[in-house]
Coordinates of C-alpha atoms in Angstrom, one line a residue:
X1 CA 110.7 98.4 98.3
X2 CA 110.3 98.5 94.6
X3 CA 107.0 99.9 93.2
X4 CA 106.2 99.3 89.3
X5 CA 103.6 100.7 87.6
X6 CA 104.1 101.2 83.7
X7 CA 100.4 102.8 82.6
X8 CA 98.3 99.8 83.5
X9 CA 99.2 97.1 85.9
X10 CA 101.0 97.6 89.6
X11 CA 103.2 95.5 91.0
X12 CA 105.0 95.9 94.8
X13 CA 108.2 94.0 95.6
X14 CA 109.5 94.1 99.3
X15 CA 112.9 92.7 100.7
X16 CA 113.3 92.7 104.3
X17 CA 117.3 92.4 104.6
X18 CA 118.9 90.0 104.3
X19 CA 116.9 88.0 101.6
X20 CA 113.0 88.0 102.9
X21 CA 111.4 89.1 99.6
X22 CA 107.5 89.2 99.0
X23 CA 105.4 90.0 95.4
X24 CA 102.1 91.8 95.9
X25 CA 100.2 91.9 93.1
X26 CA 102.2 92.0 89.7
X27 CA 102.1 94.1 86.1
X28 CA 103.0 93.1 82.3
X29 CA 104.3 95.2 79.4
X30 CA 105.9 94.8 76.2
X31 CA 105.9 91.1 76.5
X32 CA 107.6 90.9 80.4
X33 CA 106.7 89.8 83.5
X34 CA 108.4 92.4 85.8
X35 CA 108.5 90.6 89.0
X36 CA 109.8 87.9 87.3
X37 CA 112.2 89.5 85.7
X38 CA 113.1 91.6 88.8
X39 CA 113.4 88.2 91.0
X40 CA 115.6 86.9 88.4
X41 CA 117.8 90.2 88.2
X42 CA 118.3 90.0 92.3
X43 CA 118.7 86.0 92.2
X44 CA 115.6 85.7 94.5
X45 CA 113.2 83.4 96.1
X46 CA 110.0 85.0 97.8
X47 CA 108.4 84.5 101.0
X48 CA 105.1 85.8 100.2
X49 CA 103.4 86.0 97.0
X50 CA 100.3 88.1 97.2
X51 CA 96.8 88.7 94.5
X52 CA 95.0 91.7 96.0
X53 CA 91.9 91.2 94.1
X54 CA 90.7 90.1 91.0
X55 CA 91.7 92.6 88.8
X56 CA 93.8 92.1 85.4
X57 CA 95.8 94.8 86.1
X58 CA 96.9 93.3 89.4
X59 CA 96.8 90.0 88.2
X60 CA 99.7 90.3 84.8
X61 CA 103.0 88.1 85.7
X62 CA 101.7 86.3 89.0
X63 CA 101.3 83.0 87.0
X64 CA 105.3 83.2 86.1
X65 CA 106.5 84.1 89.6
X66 CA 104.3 81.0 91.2
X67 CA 105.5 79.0 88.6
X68 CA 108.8 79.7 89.4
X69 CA 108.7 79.2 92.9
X70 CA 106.7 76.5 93.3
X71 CA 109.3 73.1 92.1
X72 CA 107.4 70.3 92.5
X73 CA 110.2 68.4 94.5
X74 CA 111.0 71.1 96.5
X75 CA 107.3 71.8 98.3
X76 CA 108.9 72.9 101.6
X77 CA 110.7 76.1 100.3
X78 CA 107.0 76.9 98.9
X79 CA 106.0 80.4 99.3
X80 CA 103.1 81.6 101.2
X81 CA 100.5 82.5 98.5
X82 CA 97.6 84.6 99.5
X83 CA 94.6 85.9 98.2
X84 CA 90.7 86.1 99.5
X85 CA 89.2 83.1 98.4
X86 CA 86.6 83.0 95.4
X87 CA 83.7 81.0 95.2
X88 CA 82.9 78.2 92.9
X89 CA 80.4 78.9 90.8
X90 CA 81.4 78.6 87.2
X91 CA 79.1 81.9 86.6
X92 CA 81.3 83.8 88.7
X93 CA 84.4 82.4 86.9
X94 CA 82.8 82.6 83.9
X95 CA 85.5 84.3 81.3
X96 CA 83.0 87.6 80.9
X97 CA 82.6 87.9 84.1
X98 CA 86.4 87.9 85.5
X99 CA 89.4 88.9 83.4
X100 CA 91.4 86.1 81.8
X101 CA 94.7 87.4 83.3
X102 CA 93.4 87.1 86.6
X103 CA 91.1 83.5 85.9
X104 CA 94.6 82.2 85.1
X105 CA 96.3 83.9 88.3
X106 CA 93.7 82.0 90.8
X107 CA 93.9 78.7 89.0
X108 CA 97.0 78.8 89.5
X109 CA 96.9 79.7 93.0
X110 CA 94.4 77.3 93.9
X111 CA 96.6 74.6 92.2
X112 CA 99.3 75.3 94.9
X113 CA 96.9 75.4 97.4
X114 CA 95.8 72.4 96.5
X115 CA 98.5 70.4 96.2
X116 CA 100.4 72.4 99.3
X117 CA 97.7 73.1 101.9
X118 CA 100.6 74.8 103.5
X119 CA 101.2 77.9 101.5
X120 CA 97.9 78.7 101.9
X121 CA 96.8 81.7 103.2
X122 CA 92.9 82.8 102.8
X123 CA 94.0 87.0 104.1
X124 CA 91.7 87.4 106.2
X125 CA 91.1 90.7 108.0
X126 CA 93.6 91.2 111.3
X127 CA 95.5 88.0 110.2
X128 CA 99.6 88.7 111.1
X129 CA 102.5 87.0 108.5
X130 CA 105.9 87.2 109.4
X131 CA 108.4 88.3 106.6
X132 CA 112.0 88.0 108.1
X133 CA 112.0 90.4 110.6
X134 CA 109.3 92.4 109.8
X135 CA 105.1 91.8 110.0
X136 CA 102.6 92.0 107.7
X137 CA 99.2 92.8 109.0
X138 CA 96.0 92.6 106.7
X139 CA 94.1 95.9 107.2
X140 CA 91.0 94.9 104.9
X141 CA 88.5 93.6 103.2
X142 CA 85.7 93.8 106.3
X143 CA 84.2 90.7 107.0
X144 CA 80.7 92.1 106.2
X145 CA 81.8 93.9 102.9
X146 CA 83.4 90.9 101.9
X147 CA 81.2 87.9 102.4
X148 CA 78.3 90.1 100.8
X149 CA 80.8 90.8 97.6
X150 CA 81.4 87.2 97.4
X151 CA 77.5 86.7 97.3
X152 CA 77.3 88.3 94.5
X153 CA 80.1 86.7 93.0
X154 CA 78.8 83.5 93.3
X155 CA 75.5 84.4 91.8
X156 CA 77.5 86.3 88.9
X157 CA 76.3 89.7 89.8
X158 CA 78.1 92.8 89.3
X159 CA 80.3 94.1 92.1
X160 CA 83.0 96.5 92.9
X161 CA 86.3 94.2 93.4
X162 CA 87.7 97.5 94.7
X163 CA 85.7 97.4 97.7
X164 CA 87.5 93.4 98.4
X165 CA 91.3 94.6 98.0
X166 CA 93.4 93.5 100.5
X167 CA 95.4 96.5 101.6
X168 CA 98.6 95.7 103.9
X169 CA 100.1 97.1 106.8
X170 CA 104.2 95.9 106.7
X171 CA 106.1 97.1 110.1
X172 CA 110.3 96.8 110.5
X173 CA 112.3 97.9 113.2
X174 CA 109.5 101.0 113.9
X175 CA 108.5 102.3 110.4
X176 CA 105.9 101.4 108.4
X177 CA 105.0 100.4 105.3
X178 CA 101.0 101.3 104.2
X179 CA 100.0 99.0 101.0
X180 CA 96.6 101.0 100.2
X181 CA 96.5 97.8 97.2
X182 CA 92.5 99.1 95.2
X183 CA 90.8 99.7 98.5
X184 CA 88.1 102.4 98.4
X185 CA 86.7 104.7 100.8
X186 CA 83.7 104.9 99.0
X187 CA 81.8 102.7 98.4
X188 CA 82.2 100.7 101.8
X189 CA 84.3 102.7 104.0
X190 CA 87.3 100.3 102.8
X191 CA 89.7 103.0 105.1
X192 CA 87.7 104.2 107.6
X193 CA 87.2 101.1 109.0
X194 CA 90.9 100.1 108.7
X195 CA 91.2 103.1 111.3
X196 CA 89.4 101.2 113.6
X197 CA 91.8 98.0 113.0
X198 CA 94.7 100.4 113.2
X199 CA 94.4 103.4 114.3
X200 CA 97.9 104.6 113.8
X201 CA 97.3 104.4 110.1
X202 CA 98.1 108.2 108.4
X203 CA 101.3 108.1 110.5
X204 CA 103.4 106.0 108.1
X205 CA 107.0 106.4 106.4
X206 CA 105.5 105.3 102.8
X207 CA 101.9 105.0 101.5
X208 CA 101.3 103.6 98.2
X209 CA 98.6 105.2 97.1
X210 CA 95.3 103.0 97.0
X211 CA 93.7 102.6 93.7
X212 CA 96.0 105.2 91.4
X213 CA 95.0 108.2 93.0
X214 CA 91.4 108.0 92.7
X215 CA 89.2 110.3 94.5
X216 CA 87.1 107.2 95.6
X217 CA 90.3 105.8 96.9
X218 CA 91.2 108.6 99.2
X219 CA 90.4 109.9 103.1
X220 CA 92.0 112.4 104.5
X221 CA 92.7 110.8 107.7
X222 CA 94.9 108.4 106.0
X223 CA 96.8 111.2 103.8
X224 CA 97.2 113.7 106.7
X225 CA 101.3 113.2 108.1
X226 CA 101.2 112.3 111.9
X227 CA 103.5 113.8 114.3
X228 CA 106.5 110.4 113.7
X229 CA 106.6 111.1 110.5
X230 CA 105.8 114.8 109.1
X231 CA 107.1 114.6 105.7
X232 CA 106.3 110.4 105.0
X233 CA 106.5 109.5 101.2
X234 CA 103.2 108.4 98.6
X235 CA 104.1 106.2 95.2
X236 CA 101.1 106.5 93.0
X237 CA 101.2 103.7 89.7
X238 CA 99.1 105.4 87.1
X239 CA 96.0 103.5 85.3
X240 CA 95.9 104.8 81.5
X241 CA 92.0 103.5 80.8
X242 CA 91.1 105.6 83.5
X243 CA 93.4 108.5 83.4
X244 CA 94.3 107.8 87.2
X245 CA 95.4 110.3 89.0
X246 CA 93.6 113.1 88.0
X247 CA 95.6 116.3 88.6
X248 CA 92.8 118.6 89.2
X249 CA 92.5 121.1 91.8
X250 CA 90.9 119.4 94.9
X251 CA 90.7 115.8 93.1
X252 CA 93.5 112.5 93.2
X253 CA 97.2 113.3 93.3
X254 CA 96.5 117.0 93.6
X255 CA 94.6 116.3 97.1
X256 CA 97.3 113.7 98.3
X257 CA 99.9 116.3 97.5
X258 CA 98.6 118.9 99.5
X259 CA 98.1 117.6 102.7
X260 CA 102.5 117.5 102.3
X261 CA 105.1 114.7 101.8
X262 CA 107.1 113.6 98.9
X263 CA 105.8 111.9 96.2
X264 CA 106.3 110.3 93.6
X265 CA 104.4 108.9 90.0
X266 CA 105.8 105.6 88.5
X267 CA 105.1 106.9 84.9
X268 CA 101.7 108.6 83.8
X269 CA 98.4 108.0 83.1
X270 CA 99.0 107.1 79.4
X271 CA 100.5 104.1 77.8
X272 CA 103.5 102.0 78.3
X273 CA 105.0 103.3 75.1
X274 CA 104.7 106.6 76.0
X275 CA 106.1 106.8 79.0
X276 CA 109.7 109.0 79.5
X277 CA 113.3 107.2 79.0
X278 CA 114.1 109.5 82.0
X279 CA 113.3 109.8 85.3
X280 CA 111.6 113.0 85.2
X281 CA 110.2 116.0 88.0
X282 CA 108.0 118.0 87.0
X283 CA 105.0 120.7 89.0
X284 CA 101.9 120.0 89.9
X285 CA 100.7 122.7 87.7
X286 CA 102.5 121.5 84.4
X287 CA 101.2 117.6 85.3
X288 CA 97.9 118.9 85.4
X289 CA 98.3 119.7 81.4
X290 CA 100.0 116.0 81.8
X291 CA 98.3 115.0 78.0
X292 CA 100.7 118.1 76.4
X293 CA 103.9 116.8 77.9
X294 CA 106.3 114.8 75.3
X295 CA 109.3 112.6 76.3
X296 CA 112.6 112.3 74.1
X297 CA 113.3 109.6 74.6
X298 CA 110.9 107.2 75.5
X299 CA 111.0 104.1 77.1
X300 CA 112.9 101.4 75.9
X301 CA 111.2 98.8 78.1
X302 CA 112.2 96.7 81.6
X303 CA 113.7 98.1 84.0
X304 CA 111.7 101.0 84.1
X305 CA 108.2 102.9 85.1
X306 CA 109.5 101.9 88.9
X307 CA 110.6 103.6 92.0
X308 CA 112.6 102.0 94.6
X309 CA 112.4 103.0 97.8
X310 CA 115.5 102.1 100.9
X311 CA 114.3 102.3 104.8
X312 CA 117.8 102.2 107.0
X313 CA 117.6 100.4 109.8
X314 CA 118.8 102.7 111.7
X315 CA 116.2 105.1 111.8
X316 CA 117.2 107.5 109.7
X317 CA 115.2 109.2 106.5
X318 CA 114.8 106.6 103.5
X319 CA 117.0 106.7 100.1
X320 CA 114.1 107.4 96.9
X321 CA 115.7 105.7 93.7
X322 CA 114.0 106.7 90.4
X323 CA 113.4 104.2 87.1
X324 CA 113.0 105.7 84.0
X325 CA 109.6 106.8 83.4
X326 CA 109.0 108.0 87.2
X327 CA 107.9 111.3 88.3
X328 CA 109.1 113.2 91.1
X329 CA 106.4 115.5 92.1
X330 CA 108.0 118.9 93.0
X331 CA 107.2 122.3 94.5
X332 CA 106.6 124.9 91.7
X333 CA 109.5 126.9 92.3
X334 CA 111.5 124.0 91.5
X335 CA 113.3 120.8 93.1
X336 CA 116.3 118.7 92.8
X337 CA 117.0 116.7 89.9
X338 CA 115.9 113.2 90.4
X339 CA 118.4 110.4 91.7
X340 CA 118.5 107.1 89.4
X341 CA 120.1 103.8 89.9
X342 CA 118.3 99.9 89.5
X343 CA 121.2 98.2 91.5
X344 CA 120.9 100.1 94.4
X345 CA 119.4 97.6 97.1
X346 CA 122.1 97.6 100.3
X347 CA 121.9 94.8 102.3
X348 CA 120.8 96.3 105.6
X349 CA 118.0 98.0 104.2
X350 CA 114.6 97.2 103.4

């Protein structure tokens, strides 16, 4: 699993071995698409192709991946393209009322759909998708929540998109993948109720963190390790405009990282340009003064601001690979010096 998140935009790529791959979501910077450029780095077709919610930041690249793998003479190797389905009304689509980025993502989605009924797939809540040998469940949006966001959609009134996000539940060979996507707790009760559609959830090998590290984002029950997997792993992609996560005492990545695990930053709340030419560790104490740190040298673009993450199938602990620009979080005494390689993606692993 390869998580990207360079300041502003988050993008997830999974391969289930030997050559399953999906795209959730998808990020932009310095003039490239990263999961197109990752797709074309691996030589790979995916499976799945996935738009959360309708959010620019979730919504940069996707038109070049479907692009890509959608040849017109070739409809049968189409991928399966989800999203939850928009309404209509040209208020709602209106160009101040939904980002560009993403406008242009859902055209082009709906222009597969339409001429593929096939790769369509509408997400809704409890719906199963096979991905090699794995499964993908969808954990959310409720069907309450969301018919009364799309209501107001359609009339072109405000709403959160946060509380629509489709967060995903992948499962191979006994672990578990937890996609938390930009699904709230609050407003909504985006993860209690996805208790209630699984109530295993908290006990996962890997949670990427829902919605940066917000406090909104968060429930305990969710970050606290079950008795499988004591010391599971949490990727957080960091949203500059916001300055997600917050390292404060009791607030974001501070609260995820005390209720135990390993985690891990893709870069840091600031911009793309900013962002380390390293992978980095650093305390939670010194990333809570995160606006004083300084990086010699900075980024010089793609690969980078990623962390790529290898389940054996054999059950034993996964393999953490570090991009430049990521952030192991480590205990203030100190920790090991962060392991780095983009090739690294065995076959047998996920």
């Amino acid at each position: 699993m390869l998580a990207f998140g360079p300041g502003r935009g988050e993008l997830v790529l999974v391969r289930v071995p030997p050559d399953a791959w999906m795209v959730v979501d998808g990020c932009s910077a310095a003039t490239t698409d990263y999961a197109a450029a990752v797709l074309s780095h691996y030589d790979a077709r995916p499976r799945i192709v996935i738009l959360t919610h309708p959010h620019d930041d979730h919504s940069g690249g996707l038109v070049s991946v479907i692009e890509a793998a959608t040849p017109h003479d070739r409809k049968e190797t189409w991928p399966r393209i989800g999203m939850l389905v928009p309404p209509e009304s040209d208020v709602g689509r209106s160009a101040g009322f939904i980002g560009c980025v993403t406008a242009e993502a859902i055209a082009a989605i709906e222009s597969r759909w339409s001429e593929s009924p096939a790769c369509r797939w509408d997400m809704n809540i409890g719906d199963l998708e096979p991905l090699g040998g794995a499964m993908l469940r969808v954990l959310s949006p409720r069907a309450d929540v969301r018919a009364e966001a799309l209501r107001r959609w359609q009339m072109g009134q405000r709403f959160n998109a946060n509380v629509i996000s489709t967060a995903l539940l992948l499962t191979w060979r006994g672990r578990r993948l937890l996609l938390g996507s930009d699904l709230v707790e609050r407003p909504a009760s985006g993860w209690s109720h996805a208790l209630v559609v699984d109530p295993q959830l908290g006990d996962d090998d890997l949670l990427k963190v829902p919605h940066h590290g917000s406090d909104e984002a968060l429930l305990d029950d969710i970050l606290r390790p079950g008795a499988r997997v004591p010391d599971p792993l949490r990727l957080f992609t960091p949203y500059s405009p916001k300055r997600l996560p917050s390292f404060a005492a009791g607030k974001g990545a501070h609260r995820v990282v005390s209720h135990g695990g390993t985690s891990y930053l893709t870069g840091l709340p600031r911009r793309h340009a900013m962002q380390s030419g390293r992978a980095e560790a650093r305390t939670l104490t010194a990333l809570r003064a995160h606006d004083t740190i300084t990086f010699d040298p900075t980024t010089t673009g793609f690969p980078d601001c990623y962390v790529l993450v290898s389940v054996p199938p054999d059950g034993g602990p996964p393999t953490v690979q570090q991009g430049p620009g990521s952030l192991h979080v480590v205990p203030d005494a100190g920790g090991a010096a962060p392991r780095t390689a983009w090739d690294h993606c065995d076959s047998d692993e996920i």
